[in-house]
mmCIF file of N, CA and C in Angstrom:
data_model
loop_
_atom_site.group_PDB
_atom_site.id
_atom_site.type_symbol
_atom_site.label_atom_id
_atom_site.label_comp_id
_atom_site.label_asym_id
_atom_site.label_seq_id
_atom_site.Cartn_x
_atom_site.Cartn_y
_atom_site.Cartn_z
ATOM 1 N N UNK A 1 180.049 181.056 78.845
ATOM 2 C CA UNK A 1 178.901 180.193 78.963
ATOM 3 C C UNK A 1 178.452 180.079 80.411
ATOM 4 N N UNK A 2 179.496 180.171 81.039
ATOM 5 C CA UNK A 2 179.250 179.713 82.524
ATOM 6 C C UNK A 2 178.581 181.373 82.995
ATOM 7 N N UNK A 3 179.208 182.256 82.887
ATOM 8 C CA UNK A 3 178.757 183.659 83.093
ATOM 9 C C UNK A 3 177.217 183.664 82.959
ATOM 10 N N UNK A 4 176.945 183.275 81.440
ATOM 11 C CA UNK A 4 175.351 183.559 81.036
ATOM 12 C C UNK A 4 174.639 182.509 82.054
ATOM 13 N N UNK A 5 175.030 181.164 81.987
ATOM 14 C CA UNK A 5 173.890 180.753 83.101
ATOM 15 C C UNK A 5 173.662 181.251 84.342
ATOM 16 N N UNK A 6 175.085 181.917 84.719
ATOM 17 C CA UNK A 6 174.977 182.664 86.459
ATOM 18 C C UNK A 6 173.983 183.823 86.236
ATOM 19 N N UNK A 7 173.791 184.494 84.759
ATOM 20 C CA UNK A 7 172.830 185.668 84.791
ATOM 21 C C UNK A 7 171.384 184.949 85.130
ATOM 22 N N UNK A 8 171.287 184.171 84.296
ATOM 23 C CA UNK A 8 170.404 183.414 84.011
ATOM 24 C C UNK A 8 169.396 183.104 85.229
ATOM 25 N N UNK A 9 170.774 182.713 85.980
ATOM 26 C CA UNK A 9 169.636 181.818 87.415
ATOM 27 C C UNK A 9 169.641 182.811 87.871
ATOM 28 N N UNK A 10 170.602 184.054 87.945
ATOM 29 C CA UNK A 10 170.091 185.039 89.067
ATOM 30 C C UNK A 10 168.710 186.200 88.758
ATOM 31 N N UNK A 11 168.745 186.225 86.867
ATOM 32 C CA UNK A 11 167.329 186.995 86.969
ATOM 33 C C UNK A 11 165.946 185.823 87.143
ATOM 34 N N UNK A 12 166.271 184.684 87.123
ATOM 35 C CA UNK A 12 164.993 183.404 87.645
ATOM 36 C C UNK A 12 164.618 184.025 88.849
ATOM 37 N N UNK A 13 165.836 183.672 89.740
ATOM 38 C CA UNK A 13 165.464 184.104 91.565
ATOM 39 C C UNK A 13 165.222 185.518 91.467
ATOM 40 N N UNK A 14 165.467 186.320 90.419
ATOM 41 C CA UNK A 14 164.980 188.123 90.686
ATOM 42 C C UNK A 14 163.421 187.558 90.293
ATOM 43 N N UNK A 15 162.868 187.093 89.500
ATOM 44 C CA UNK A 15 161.539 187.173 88.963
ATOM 45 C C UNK A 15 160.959 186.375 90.098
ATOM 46 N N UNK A 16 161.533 185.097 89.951
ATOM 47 C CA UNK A 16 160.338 184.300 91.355
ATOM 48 C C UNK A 16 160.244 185.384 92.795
ATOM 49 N N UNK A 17 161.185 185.684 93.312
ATOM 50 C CA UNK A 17 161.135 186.976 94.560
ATOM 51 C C UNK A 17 159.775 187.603 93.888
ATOM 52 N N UNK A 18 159.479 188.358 92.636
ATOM 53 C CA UNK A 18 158.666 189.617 92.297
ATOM 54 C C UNK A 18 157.365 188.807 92.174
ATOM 55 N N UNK A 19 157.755 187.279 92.207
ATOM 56 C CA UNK A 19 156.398 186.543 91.688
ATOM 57 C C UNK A 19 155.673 186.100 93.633
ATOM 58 N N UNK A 20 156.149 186.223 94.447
ATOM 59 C CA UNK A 20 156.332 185.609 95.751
ATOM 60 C C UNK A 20 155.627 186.774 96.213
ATOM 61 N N UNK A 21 156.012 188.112 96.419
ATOM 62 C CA UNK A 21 155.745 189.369 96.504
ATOM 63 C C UNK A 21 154.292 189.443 96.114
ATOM 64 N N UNK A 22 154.194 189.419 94.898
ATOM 65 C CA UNK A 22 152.838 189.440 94.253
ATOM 66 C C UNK A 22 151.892 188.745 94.677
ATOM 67 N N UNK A 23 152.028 187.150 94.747
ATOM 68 C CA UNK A 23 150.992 186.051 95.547
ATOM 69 C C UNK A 23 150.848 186.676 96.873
ATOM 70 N N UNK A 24 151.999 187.484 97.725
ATOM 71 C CA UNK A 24 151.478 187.965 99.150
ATOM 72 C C UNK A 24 150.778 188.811 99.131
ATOM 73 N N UNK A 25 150.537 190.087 97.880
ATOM 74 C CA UNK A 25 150.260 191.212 97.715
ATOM 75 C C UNK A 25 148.578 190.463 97.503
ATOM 76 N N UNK A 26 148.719 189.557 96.631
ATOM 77 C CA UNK A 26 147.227 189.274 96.364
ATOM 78 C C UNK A 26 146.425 188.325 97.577
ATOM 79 N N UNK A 27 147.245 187.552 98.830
ATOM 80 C CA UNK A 27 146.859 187.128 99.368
ATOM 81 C C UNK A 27 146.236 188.161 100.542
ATOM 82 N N UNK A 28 147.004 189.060 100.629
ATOM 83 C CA UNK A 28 146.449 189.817 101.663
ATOM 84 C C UNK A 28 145.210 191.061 101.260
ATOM 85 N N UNK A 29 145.224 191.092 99.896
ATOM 86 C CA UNK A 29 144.007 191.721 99.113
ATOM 87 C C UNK A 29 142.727 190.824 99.018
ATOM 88 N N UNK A 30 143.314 189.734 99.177
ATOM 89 C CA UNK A 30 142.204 188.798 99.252
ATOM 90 C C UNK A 30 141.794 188.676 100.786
ATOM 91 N N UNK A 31 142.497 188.721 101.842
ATOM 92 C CA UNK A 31 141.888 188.798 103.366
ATOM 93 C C UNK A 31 141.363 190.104 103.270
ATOM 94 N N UNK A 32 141.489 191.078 102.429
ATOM 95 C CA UNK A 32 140.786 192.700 102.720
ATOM 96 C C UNK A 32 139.543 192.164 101.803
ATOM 97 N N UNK A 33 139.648 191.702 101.497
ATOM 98 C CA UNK A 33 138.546 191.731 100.179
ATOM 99 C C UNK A 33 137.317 191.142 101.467
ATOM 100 N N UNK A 34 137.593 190.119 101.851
ATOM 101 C CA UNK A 34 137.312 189.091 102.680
ATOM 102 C C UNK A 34 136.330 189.808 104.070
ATOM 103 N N UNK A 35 137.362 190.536 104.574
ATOM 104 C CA UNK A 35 136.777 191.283 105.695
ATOM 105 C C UNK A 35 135.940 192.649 105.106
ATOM 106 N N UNK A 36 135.991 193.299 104.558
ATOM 107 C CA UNK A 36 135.304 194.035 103.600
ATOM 108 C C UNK A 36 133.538 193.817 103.229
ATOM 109 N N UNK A 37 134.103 192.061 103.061
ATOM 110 C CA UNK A 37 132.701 191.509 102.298
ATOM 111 C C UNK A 37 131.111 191.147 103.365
ATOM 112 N N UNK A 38 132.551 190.798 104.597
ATOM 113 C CA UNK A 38 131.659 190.473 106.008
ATOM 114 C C UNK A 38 131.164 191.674 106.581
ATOM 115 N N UNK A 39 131.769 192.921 106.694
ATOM 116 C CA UNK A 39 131.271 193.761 106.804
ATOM 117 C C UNK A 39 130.162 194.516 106.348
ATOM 118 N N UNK A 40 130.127 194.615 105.074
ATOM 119 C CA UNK A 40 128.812 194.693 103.972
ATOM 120 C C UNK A 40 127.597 193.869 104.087
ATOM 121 N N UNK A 41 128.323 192.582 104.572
ATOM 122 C CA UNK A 41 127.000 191.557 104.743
ATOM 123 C C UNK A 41 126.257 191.881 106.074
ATOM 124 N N UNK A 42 127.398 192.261 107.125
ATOM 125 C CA UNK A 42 126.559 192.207 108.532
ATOM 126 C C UNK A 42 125.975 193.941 108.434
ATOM 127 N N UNK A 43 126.210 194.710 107.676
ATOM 128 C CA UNK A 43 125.575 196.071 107.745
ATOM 129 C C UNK A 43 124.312 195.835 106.886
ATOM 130 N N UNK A 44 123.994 194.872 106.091
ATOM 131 C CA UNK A 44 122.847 194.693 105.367
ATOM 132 C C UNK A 44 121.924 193.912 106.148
ATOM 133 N N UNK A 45 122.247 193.215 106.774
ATOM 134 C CA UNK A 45 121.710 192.228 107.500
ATOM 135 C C UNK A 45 121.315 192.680 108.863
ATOM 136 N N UNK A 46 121.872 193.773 109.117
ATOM 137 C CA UNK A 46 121.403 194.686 110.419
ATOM 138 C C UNK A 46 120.611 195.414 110.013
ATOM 139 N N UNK A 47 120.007 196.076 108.640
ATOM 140 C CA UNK A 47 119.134 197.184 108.236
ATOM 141 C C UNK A 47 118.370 196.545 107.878
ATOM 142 N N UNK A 48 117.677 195.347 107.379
ATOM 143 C CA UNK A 48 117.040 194.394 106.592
ATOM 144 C C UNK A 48 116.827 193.097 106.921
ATOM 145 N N UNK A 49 115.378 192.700 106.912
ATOM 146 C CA UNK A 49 115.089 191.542 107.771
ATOM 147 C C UNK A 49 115.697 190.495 106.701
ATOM 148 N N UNK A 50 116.182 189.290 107.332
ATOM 149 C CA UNK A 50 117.068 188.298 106.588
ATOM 150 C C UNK A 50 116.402 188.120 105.573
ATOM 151 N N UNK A 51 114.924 187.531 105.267
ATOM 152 C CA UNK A 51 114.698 186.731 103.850
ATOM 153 C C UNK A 51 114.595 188.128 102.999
ATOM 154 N N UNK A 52 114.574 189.285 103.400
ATOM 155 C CA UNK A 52 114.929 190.222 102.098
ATOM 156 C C UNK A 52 116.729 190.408 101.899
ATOM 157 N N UNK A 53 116.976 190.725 102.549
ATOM 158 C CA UNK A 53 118.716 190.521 102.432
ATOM 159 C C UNK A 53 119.090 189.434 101.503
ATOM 160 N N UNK A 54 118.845 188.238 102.294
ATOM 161 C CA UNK A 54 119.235 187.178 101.343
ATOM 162 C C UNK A 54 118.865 187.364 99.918
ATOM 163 N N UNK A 55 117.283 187.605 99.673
ATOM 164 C CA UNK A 55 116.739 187.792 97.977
ATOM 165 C C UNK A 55 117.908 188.770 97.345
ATOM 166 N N UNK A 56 117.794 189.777 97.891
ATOM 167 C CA UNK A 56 119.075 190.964 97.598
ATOM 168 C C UNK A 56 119.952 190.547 97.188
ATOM 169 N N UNK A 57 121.083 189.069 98.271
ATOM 170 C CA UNK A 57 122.199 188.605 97.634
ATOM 171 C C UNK A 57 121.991 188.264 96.706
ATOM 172 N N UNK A 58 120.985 187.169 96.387
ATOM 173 C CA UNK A 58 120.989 186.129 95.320
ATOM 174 C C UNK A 58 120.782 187.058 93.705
ATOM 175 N N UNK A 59 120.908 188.360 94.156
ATOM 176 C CA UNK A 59 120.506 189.012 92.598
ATOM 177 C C UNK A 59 119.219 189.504 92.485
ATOM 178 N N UNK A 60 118.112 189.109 93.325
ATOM 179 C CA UNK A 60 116.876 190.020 92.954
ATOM 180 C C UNK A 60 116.426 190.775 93.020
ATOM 181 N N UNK A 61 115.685 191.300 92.166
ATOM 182 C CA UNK A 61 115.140 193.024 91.860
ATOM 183 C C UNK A 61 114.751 193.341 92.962
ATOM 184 N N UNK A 62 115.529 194.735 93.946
ATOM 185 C CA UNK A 62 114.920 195.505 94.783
ATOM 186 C C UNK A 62 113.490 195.704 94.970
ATOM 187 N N UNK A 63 113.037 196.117 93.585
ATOM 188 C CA UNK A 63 111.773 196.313 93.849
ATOM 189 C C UNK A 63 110.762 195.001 94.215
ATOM 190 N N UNK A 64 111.205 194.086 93.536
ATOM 191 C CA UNK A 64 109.960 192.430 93.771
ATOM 192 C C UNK A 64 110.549 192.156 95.361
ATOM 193 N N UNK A 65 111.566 192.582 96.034
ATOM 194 C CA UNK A 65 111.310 192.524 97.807
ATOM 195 C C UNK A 65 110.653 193.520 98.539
ATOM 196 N N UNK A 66 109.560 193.958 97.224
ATOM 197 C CA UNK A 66 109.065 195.320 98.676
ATOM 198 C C UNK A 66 107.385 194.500 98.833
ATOM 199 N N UNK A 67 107.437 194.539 100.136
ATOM 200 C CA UNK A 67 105.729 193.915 100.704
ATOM 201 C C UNK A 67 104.985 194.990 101.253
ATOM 202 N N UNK A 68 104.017 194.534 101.331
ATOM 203 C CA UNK A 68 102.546 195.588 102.184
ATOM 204 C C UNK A 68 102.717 194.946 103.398
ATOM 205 N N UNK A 69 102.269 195.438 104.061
ATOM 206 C CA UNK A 69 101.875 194.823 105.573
ATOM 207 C C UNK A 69 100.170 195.605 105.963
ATOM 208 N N UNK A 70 99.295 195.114 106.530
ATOM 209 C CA UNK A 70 98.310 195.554 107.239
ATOM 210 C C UNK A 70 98.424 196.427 108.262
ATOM 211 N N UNK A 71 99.413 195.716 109.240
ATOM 212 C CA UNK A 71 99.749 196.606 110.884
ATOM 213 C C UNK A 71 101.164 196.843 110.731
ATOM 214 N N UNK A 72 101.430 198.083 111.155
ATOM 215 C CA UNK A 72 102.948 197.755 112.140
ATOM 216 C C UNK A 72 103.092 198.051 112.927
ATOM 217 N N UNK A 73 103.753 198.338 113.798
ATOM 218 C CA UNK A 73 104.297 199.315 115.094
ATOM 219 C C UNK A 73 105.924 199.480 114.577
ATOM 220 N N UNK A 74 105.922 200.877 115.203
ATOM 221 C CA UNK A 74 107.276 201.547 114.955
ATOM 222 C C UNK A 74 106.909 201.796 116.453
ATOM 223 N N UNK A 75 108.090 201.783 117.196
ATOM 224 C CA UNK A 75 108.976 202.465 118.479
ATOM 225 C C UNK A 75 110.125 203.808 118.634
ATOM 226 N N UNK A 76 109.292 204.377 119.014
ATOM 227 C CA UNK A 76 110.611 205.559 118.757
ATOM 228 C C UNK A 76 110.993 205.498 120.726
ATOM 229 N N UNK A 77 111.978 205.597 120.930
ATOM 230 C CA UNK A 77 112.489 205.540 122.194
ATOM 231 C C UNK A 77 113.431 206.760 122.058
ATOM 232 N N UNK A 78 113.103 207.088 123.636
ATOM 233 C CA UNK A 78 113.666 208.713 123.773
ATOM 234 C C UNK A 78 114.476 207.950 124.942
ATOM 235 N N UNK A 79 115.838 208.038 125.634
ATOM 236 C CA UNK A 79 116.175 208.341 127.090
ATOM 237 C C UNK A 79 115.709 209.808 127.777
ATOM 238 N N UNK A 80 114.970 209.979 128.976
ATOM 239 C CA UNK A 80 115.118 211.429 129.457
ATOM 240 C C UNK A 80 116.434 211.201 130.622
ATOM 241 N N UNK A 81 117.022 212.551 130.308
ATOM 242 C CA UNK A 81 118.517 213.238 130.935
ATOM 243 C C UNK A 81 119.571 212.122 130.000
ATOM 244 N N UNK A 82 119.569 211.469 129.124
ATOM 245 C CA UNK A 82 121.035 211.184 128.224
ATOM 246 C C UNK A 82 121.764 211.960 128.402
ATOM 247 N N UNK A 83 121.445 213.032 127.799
ATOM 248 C CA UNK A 83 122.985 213.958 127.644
ATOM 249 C C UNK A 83 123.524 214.679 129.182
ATOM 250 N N UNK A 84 122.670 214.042 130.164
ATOM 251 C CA UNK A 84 123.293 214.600 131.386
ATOM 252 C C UNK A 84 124.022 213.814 132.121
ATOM 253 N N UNK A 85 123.262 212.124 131.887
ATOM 254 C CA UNK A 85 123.868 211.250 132.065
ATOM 255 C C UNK A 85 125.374 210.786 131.201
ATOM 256 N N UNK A 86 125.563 211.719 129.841
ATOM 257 C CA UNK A 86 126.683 211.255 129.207
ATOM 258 C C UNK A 86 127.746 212.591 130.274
ATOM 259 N N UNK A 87 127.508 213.136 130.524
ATOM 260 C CA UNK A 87 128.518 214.223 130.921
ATOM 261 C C UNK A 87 128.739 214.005 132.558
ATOM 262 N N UNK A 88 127.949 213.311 133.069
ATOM 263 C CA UNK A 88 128.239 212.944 134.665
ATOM 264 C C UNK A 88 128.664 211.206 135.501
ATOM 265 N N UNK A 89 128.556 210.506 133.797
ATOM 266 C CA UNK A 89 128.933 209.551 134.420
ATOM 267 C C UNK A 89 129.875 208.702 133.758
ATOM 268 N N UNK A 90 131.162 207.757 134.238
ATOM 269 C CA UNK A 90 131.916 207.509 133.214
ATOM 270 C C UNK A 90 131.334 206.357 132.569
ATOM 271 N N UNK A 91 132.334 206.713 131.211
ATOM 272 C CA UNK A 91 132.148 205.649 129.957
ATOM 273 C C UNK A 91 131.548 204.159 130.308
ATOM 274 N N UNK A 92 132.031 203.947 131.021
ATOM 275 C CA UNK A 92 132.524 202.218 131.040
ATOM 276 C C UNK A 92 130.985 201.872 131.747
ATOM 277 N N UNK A 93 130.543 202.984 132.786
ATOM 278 C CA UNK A 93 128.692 202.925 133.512
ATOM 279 C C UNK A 93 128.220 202.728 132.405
ATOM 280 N N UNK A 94 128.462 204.211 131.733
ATOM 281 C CA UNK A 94 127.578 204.763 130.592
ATOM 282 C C UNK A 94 127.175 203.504 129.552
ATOM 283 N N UNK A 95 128.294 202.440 129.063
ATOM 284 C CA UNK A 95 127.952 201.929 128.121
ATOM 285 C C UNK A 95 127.424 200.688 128.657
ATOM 286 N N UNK A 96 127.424 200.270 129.760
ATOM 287 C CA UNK A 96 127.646 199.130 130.263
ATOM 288 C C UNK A 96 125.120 199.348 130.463
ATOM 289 N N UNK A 97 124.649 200.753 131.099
ATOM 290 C CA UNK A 97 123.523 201.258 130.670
ATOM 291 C C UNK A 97 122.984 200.879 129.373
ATOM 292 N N UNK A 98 123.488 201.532 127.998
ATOM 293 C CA UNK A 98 123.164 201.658 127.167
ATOM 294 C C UNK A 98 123.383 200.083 126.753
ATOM 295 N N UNK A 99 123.746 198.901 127.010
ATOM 296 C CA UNK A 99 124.037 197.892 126.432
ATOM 297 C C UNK A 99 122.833 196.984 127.551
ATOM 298 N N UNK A 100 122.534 197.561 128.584
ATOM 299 C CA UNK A 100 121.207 196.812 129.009
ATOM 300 C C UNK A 100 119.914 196.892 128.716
ATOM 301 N N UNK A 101 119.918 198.562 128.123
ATOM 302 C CA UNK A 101 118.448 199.015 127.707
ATOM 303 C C UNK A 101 118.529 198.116 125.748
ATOM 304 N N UNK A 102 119.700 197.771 125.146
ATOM 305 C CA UNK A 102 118.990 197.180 123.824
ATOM 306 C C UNK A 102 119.323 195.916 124.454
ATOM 307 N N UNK A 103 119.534 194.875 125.085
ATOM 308 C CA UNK A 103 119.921 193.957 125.841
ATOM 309 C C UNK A 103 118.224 193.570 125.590
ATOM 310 N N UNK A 104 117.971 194.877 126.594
ATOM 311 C CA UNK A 104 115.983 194.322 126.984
ATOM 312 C C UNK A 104 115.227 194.491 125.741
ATOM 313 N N UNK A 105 115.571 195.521 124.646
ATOM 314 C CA UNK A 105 114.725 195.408 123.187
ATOM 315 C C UNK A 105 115.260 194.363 122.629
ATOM 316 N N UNK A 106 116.245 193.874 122.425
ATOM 317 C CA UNK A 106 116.540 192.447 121.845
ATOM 318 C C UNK A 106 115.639 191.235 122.497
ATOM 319 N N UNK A 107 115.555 191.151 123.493
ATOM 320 C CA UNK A 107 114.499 190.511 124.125
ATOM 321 C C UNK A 107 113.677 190.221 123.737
ATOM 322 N N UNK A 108 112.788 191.413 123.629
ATOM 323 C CA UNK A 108 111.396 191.672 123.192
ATOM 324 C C UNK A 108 111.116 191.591 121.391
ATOM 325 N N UNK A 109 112.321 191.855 120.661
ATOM 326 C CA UNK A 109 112.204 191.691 119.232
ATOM 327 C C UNK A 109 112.647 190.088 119.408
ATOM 328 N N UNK A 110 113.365 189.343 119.955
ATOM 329 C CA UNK A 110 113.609 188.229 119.559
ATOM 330 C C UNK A 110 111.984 187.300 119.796
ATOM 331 N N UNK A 111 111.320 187.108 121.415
ATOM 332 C CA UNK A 111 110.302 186.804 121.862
ATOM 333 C C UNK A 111 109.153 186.829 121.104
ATOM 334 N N UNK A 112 109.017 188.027 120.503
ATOM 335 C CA UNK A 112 108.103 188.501 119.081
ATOM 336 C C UNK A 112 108.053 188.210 117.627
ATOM 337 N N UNK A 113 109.632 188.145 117.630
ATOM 338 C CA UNK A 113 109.952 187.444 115.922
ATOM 339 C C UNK A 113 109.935 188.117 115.021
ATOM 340 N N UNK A 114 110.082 189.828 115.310
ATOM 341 C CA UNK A 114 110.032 190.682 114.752
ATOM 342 C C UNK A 114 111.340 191.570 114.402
ATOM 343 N N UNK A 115 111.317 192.509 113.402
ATOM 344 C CA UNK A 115 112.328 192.912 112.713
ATOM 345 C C UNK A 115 112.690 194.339 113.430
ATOM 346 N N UNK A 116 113.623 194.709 113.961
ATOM 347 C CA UNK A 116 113.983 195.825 114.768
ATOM 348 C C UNK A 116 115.381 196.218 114.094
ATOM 349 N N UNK A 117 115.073 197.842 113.083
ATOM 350 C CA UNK A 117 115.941 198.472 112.608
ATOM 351 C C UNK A 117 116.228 199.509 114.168
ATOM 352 N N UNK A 118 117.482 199.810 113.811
ATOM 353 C CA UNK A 118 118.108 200.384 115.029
ATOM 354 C C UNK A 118 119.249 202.244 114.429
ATOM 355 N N UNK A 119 118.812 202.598 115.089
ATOM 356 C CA UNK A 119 118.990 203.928 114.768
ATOM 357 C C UNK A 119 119.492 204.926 116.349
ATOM 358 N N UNK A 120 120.745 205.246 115.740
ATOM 359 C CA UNK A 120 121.131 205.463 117.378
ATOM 360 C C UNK A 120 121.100 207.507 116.958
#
C-alpha cells in the first residue's frame, strides 16, 4: 500500500514537471507570438498611412480603403556618388549621412502631414 502511494506521488511530480514545461513552452510562444505581432504591425504601419492600416486591422475590405486623390507628388531621390561614397568611407560616417538625409525628409513629411512610403 505504502509502495503504490510512493508510485503514485512520484508519477504526480513526473506529470506536474511535464505540466510546468508546457506553461513555459507556451509562455515563451506567447512572447514570440507577441514580438512577431509588433513586428507585422510596425511593417504595416510603415507602408500605409495609419487610418488605412488601422481600417485593415479592424477587418475591413481592402478594397473599401482604396481613395482617389486629385494631386500627388511622388519624390524619387537619387544620391550622386553613393556607391563611391559606400566604398571610401567608413560605416559608422556612412550611416550616421544616410540617417541625416531621412532625418531632413522626416521633417518635411512630418511639417506637411503627409504620407512618405520609403523604399531604400
Amino acid at each position: 500500500m505504502v509502495m503504490a502511494g510512493w508510485q503514485h506521488a512520484s508519477k504526480l511530480e513526473s506529470l506536474i514537471e511535464q505540466q510546468v514545461d508546457k506553461c513555459r513552452l507556451i509562455s515563451e510562444n506567447m512572447r514570440q507570438l507577441d514580438a512577431w505581432r509588433q513586428k507585422s504591425e510596425s511593417l504595416l504601419y510603415s507602408m500605409l498611412p495609419q487610418q488605412i492600416a488601422d481600417r485593415l486591422r479592424n477587418g475591413e475590405d481592402p478594397v473599401s480603403t482604396c481613395e482617389m486623390f486629385n494631386e500627388v507628388t511622388i519624390l524619387f531621390s537619387y544620391t550622386l556618388g553613393f556607391h563611391e561614397m559606400c566604398a571610401n568611407t567608413p560605416a559608422t560616417e556612412l550611416v550616421e549621412c544616410i540617417n541625416n538625409i531621412f532625418i531632413t525628409f522626416d521633417a518635411v513629411v512630418e511639417k506637411h502631414n503627409v504620407f512618405k512610403a520609403c523604399l531604400i
